[in-house]
PDB file of C-alpha atoms in Angstrom:
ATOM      1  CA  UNK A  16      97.664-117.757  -6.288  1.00 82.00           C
ATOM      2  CA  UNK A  17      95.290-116.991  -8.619  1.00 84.00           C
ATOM      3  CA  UNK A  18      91.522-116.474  -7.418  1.00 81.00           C
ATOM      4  CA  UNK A  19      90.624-119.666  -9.796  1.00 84.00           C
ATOM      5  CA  UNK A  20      93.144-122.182  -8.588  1.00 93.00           C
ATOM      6  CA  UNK A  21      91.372-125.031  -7.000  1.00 97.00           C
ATOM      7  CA  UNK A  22      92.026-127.319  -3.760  1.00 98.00           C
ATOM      8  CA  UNK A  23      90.477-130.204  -2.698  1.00 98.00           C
ATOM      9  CA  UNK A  24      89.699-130.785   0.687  1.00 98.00           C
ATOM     10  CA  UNK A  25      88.926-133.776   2.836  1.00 98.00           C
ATOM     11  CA  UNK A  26      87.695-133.751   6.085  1.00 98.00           C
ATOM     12  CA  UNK A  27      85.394-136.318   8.101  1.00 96.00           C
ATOM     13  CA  UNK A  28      82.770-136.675  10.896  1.00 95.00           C
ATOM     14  CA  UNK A  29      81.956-139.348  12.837  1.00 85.00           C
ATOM     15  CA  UNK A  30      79.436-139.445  16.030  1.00 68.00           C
ATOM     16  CA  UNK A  31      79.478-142.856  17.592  1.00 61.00           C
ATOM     17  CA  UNK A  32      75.268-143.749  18.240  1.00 53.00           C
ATOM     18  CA  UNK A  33      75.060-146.500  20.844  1.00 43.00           C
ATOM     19  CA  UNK A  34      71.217-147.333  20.142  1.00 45.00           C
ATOM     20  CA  UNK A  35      72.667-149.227  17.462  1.00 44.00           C
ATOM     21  CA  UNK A  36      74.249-152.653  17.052  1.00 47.00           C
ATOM     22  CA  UNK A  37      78.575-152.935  16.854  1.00 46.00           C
ATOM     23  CA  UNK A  38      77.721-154.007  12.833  1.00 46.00           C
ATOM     24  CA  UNK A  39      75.979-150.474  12.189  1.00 49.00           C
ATOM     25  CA  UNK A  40      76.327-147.594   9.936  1.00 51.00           C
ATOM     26  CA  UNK A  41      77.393-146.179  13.119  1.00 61.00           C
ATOM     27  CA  UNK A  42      80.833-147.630  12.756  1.00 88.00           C
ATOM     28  CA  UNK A  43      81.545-145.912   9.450  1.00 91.00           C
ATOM     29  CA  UNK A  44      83.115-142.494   9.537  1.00 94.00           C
ATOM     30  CA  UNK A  45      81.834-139.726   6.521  1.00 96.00           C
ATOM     31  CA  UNK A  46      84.393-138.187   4.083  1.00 97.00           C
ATOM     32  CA  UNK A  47      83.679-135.321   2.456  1.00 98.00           C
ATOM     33  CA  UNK A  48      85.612-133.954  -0.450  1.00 98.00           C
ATOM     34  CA  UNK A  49      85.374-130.260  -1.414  1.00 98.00           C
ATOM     35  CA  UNK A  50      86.583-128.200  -4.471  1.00 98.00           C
ATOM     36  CA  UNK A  51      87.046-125.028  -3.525  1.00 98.00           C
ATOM     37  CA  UNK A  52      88.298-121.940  -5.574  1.00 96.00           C
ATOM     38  CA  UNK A  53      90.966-119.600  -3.849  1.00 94.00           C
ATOM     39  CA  UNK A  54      88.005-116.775  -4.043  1.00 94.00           C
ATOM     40  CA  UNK A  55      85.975-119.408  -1.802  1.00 94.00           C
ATOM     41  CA  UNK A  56      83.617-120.480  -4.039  1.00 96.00           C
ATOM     42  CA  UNK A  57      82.828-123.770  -3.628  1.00 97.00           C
ATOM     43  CA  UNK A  58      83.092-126.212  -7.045  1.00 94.00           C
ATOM     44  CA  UNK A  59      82.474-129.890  -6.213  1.00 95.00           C
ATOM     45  CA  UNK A  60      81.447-132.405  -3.275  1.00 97.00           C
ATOM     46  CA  UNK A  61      82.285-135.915  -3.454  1.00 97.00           C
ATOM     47  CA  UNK A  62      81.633-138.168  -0.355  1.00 97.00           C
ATOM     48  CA  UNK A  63      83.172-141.620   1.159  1.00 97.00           C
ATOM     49  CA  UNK A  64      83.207-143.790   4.282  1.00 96.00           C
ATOM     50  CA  UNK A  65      85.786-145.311   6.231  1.00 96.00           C
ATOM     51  CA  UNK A  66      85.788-148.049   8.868  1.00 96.00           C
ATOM     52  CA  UNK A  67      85.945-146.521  12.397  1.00 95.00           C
ATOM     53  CA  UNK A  68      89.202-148.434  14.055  1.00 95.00           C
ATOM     54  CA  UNK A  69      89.807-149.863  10.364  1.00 96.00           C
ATOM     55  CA  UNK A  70      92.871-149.115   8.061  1.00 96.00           C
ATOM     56  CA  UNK A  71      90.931-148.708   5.223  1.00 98.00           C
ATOM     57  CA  UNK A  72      91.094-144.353   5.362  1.00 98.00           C
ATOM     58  CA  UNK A  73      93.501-143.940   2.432  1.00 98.00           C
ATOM     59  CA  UNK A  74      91.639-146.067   0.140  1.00 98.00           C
ATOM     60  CA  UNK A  75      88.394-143.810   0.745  1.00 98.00           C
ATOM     61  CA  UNK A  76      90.660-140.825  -0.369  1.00 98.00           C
ATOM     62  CA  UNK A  77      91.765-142.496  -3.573  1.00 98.00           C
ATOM     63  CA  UNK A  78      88.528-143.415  -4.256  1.00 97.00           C
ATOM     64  CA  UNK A  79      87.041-139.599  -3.707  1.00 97.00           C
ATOM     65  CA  UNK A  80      89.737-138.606  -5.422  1.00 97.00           C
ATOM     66  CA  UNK A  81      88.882-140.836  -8.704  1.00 97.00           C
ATOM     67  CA  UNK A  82      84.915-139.572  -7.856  1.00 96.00           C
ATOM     68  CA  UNK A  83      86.521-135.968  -8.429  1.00 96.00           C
ATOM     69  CA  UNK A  84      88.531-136.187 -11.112  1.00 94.00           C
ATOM     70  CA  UNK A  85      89.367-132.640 -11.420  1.00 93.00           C
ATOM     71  CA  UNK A  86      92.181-132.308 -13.616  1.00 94.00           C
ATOM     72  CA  UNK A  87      92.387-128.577 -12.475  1.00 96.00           C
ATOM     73  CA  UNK A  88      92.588-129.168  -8.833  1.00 97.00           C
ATOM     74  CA  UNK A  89      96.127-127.915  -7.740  1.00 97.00           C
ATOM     75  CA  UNK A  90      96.334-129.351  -4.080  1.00 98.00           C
ATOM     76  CA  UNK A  91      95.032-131.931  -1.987  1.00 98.00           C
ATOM     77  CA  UNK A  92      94.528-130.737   1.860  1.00 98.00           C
ATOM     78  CA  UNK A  93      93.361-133.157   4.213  1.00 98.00           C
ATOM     79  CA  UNK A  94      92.273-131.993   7.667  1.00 97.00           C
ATOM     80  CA  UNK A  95      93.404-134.884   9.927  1.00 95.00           C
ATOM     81  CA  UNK A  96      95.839-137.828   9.675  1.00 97.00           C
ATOM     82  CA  UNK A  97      94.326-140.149  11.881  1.00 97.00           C
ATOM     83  CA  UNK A  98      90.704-140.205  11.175  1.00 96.00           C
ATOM     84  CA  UNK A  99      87.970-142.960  12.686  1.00 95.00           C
ATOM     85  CA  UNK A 100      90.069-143.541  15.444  1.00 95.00           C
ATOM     86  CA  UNK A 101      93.679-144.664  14.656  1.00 97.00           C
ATOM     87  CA  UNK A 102      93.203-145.314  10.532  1.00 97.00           C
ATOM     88  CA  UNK A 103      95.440-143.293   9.586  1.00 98.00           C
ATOM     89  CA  UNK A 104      96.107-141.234   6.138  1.00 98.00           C
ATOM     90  CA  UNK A 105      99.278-142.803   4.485  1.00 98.00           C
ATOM     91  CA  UNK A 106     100.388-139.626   2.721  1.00 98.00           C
ATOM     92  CA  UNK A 107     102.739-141.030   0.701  1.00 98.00           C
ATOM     93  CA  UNK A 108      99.901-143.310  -1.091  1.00 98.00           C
ATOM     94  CA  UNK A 109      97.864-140.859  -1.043  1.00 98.00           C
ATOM     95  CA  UNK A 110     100.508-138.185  -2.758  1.00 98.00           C
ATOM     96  CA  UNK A 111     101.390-140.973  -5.248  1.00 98.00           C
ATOM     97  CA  UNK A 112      97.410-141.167  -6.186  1.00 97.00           C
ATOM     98  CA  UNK A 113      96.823-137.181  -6.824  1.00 97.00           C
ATOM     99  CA  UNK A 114     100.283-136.473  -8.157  1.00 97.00           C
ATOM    100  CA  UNK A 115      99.532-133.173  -7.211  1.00 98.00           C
ATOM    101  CA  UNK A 116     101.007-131.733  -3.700  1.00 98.00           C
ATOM    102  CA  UNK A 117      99.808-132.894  -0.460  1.00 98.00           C
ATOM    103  CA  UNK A 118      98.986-130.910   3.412  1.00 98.00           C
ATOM    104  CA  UNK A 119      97.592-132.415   5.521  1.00 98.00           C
ATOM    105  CA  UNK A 120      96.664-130.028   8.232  1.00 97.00           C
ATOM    106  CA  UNK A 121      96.295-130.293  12.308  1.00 96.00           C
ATOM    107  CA  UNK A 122      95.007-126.804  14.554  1.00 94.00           C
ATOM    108  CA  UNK A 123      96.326-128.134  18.124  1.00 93.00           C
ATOM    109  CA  UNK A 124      99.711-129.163  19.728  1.00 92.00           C
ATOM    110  CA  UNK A 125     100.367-132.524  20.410  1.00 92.00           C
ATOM    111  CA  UNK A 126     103.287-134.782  21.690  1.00 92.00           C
ATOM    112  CA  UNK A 127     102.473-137.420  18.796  1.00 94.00           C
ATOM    113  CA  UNK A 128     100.729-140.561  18.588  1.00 96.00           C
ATOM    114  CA  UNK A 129     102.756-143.601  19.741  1.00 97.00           C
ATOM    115  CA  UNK A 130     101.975-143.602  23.419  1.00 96.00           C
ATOM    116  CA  UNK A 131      97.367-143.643  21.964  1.00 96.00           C
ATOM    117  CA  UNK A 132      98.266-146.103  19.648  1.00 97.00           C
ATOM    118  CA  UNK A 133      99.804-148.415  22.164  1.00 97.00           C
ATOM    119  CA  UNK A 134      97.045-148.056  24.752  1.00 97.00           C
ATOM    120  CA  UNK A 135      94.398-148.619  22.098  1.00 96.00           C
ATOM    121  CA  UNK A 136      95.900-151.679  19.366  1.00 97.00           C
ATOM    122  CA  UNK A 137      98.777-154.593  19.995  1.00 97.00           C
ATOM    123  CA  UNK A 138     100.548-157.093  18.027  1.00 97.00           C
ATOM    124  CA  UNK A 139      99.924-156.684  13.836  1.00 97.00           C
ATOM    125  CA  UNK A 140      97.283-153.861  14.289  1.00 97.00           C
ATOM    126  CA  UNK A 141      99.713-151.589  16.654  1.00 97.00           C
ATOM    127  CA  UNK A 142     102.477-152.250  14.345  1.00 97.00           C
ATOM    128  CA  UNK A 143     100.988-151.646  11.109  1.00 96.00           C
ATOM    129  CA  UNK A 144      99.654-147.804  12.449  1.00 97.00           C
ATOM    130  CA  UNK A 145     103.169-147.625  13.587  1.00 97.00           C
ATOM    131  CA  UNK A 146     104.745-148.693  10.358  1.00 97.00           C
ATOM    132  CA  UNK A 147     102.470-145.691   8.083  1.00 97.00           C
ATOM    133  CA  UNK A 148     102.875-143.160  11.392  1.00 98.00           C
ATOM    134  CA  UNK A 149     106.683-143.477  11.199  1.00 97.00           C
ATOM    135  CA  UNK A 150     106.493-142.977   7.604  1.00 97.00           C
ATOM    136  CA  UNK A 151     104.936-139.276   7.726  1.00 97.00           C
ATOM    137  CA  UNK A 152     106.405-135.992   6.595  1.00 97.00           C
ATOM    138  CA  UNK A 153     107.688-134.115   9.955  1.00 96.00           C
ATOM    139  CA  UNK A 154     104.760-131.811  11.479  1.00 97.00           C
ATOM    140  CA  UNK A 155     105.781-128.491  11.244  1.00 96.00           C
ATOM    141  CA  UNK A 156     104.681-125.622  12.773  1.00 97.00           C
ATOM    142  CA  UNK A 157     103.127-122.844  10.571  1.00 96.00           C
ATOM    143  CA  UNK A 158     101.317-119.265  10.783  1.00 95.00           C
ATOM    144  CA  UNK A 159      98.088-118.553   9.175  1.00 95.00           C
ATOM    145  CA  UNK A 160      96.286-115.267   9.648  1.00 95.00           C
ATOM    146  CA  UNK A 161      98.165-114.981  13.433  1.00 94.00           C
ATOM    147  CA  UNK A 162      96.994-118.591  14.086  1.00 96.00           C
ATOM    148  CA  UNK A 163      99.247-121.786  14.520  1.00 96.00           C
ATOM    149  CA  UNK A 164      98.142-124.518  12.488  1.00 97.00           C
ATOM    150  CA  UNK A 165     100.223-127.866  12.307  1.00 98.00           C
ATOM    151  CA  UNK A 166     101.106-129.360   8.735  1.00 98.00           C
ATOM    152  CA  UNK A 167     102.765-131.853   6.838  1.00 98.00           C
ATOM    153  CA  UNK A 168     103.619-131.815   3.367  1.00 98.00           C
ATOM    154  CA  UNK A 169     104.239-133.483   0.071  1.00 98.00           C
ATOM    155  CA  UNK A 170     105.070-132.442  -3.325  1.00 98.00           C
ATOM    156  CA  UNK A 171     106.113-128.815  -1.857  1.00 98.00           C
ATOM    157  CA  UNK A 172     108.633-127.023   0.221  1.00 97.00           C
ATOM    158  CA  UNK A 173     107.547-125.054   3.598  1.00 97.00           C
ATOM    159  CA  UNK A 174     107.264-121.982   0.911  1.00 97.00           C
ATOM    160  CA  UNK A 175     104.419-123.494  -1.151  1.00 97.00           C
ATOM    161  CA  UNK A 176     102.874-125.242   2.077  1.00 97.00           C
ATOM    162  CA  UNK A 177     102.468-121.435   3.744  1.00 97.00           C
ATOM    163  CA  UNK A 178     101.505-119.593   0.486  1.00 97.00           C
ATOM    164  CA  UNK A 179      98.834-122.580   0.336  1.00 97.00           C
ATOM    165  CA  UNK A 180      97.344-122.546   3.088  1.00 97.00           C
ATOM    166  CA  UNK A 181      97.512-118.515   3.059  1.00 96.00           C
ATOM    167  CA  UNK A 182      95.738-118.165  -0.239  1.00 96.00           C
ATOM    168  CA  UNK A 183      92.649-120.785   0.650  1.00 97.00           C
ATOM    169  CA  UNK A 184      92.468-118.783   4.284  1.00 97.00           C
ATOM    170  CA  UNK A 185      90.237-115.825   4.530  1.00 94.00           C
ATOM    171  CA  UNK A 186      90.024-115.864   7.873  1.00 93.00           C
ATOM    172  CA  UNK A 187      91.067-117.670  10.882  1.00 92.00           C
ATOM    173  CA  UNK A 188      93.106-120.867  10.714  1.00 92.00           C
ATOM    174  CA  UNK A 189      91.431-123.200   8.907  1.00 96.00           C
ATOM    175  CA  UNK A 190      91.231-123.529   5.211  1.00 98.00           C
ATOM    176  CA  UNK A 191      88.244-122.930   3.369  1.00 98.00           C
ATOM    177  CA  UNK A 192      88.537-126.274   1.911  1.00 98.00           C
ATOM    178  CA  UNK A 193      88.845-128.061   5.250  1.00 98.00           C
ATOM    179  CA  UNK A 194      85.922-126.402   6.166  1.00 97.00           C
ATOM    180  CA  UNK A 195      83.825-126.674   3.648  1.00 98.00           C
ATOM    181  CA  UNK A 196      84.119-130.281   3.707  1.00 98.00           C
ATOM    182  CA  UNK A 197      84.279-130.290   7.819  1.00 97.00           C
ATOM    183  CA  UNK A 198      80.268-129.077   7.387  1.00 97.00           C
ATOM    184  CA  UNK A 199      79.369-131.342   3.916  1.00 97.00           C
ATOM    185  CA  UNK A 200      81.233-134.364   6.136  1.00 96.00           C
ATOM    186  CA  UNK A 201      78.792-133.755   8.946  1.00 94.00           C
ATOM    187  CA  UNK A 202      76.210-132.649   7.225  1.00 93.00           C
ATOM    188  CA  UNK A 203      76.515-136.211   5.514  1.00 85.00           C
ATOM    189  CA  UNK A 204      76.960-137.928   8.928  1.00 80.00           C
ATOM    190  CA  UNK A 205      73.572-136.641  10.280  1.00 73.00           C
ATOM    191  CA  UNK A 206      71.969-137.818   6.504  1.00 59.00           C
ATOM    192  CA  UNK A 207      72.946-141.144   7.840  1.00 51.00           C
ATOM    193  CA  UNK A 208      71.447-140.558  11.117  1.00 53.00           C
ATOM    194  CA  UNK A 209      68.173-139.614   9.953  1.00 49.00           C
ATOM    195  CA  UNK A 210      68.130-142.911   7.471  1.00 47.00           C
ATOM    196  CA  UNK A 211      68.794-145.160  10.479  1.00 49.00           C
ATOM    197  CA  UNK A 212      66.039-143.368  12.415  1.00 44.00           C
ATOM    198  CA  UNK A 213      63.181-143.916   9.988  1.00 47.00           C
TER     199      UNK A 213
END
């Protein structure tokens, strides 16, 4: 790829602050979007908020994703697909909305997400998580710099996914775009923190 092809990242942060009431700020979760050059330098931060528990995540990324409007922007990468506990990324929406390829990118093992969701939600709640969990890309396993990082994709093959997530990784695992926005997301989550405190 070439050292001026662009991804945008999205990653969020959310600390849960119990001095406040249940109708809080506290309750949102911050998105950050980052552009970020395959040389790593950093071209654009957008920011969003989704309801923690909500269903309301994948309109937050269409919405930072008509705040960006970056024409030149090659991939989307998101680094979770279950933010703010349970509200889930539909990727398909989501891939629909860029028309440009979509990863969305995990860094632990897991035996899925049915058996949470059924603890935590019932009736139309549990089966509407269900209904856009069901509908995701298979997680496949992939290798990064000798690290295993867990992806699905859309718009690509495996091929691109790898050579992706290769060319925006330095070092480590994790994609300089997913961690660029990892910091702007909390760095935006404390903002909020210091508001409510003054």
């Amino acid at each position: 790829m070439k050292p001026g092809g662009r991804a945008l990242g999205i990653a969020e942060s959310y600390r849960r602050d119990h001095s406040h009431d249940s109708t809080s700020d506290r309750d949102r979760s911050t998105l950050a979007g980052a552009v970020v050059r395959a040389d790593c330098v950093v071209d654009g931060l957008a920011y969003e908020h989704c309801r923690v528990g909500g269903t309301d995540a994948t309109d937050s990324v269409g919405s930072l994703l008509e705040t960006v409007a970056r024409p030149d922007v090659q991939y989307v990468l998101l680094g979770a697909i279950a933010p703010a506990w349970y509200n889930f990324f539909d990727l398909e929406r989501i891939h629909e909305a860029a028309a440009r390829p979509v990863i969305a990118v995990t860094f632990e093992s897991s035996s899925g997400l049915e058996s949470g969701l059924r603890d935590a939600f019932s009736g139309p709640e549990l089966r509407q998580r269900l209904a856009v969990y069901r509908r995701l890309p298979t997680r496949t396993e992939l290798t990064v710099n000798d690290e295993t990082v867990y992806a699905r994709y859309l718009g690509c093959d495996r091929a691109e996914a790898v050579s992706v997530l290769r060319a925006f990784t330095p070092d480590g695992g994790r994609p300089e775009p997913l961690r660029v926005a990892r910091l702007a997301a909390r760095a935006g989550d404390s903002y909020v923190d210091a508001v409510g405190a003054e």
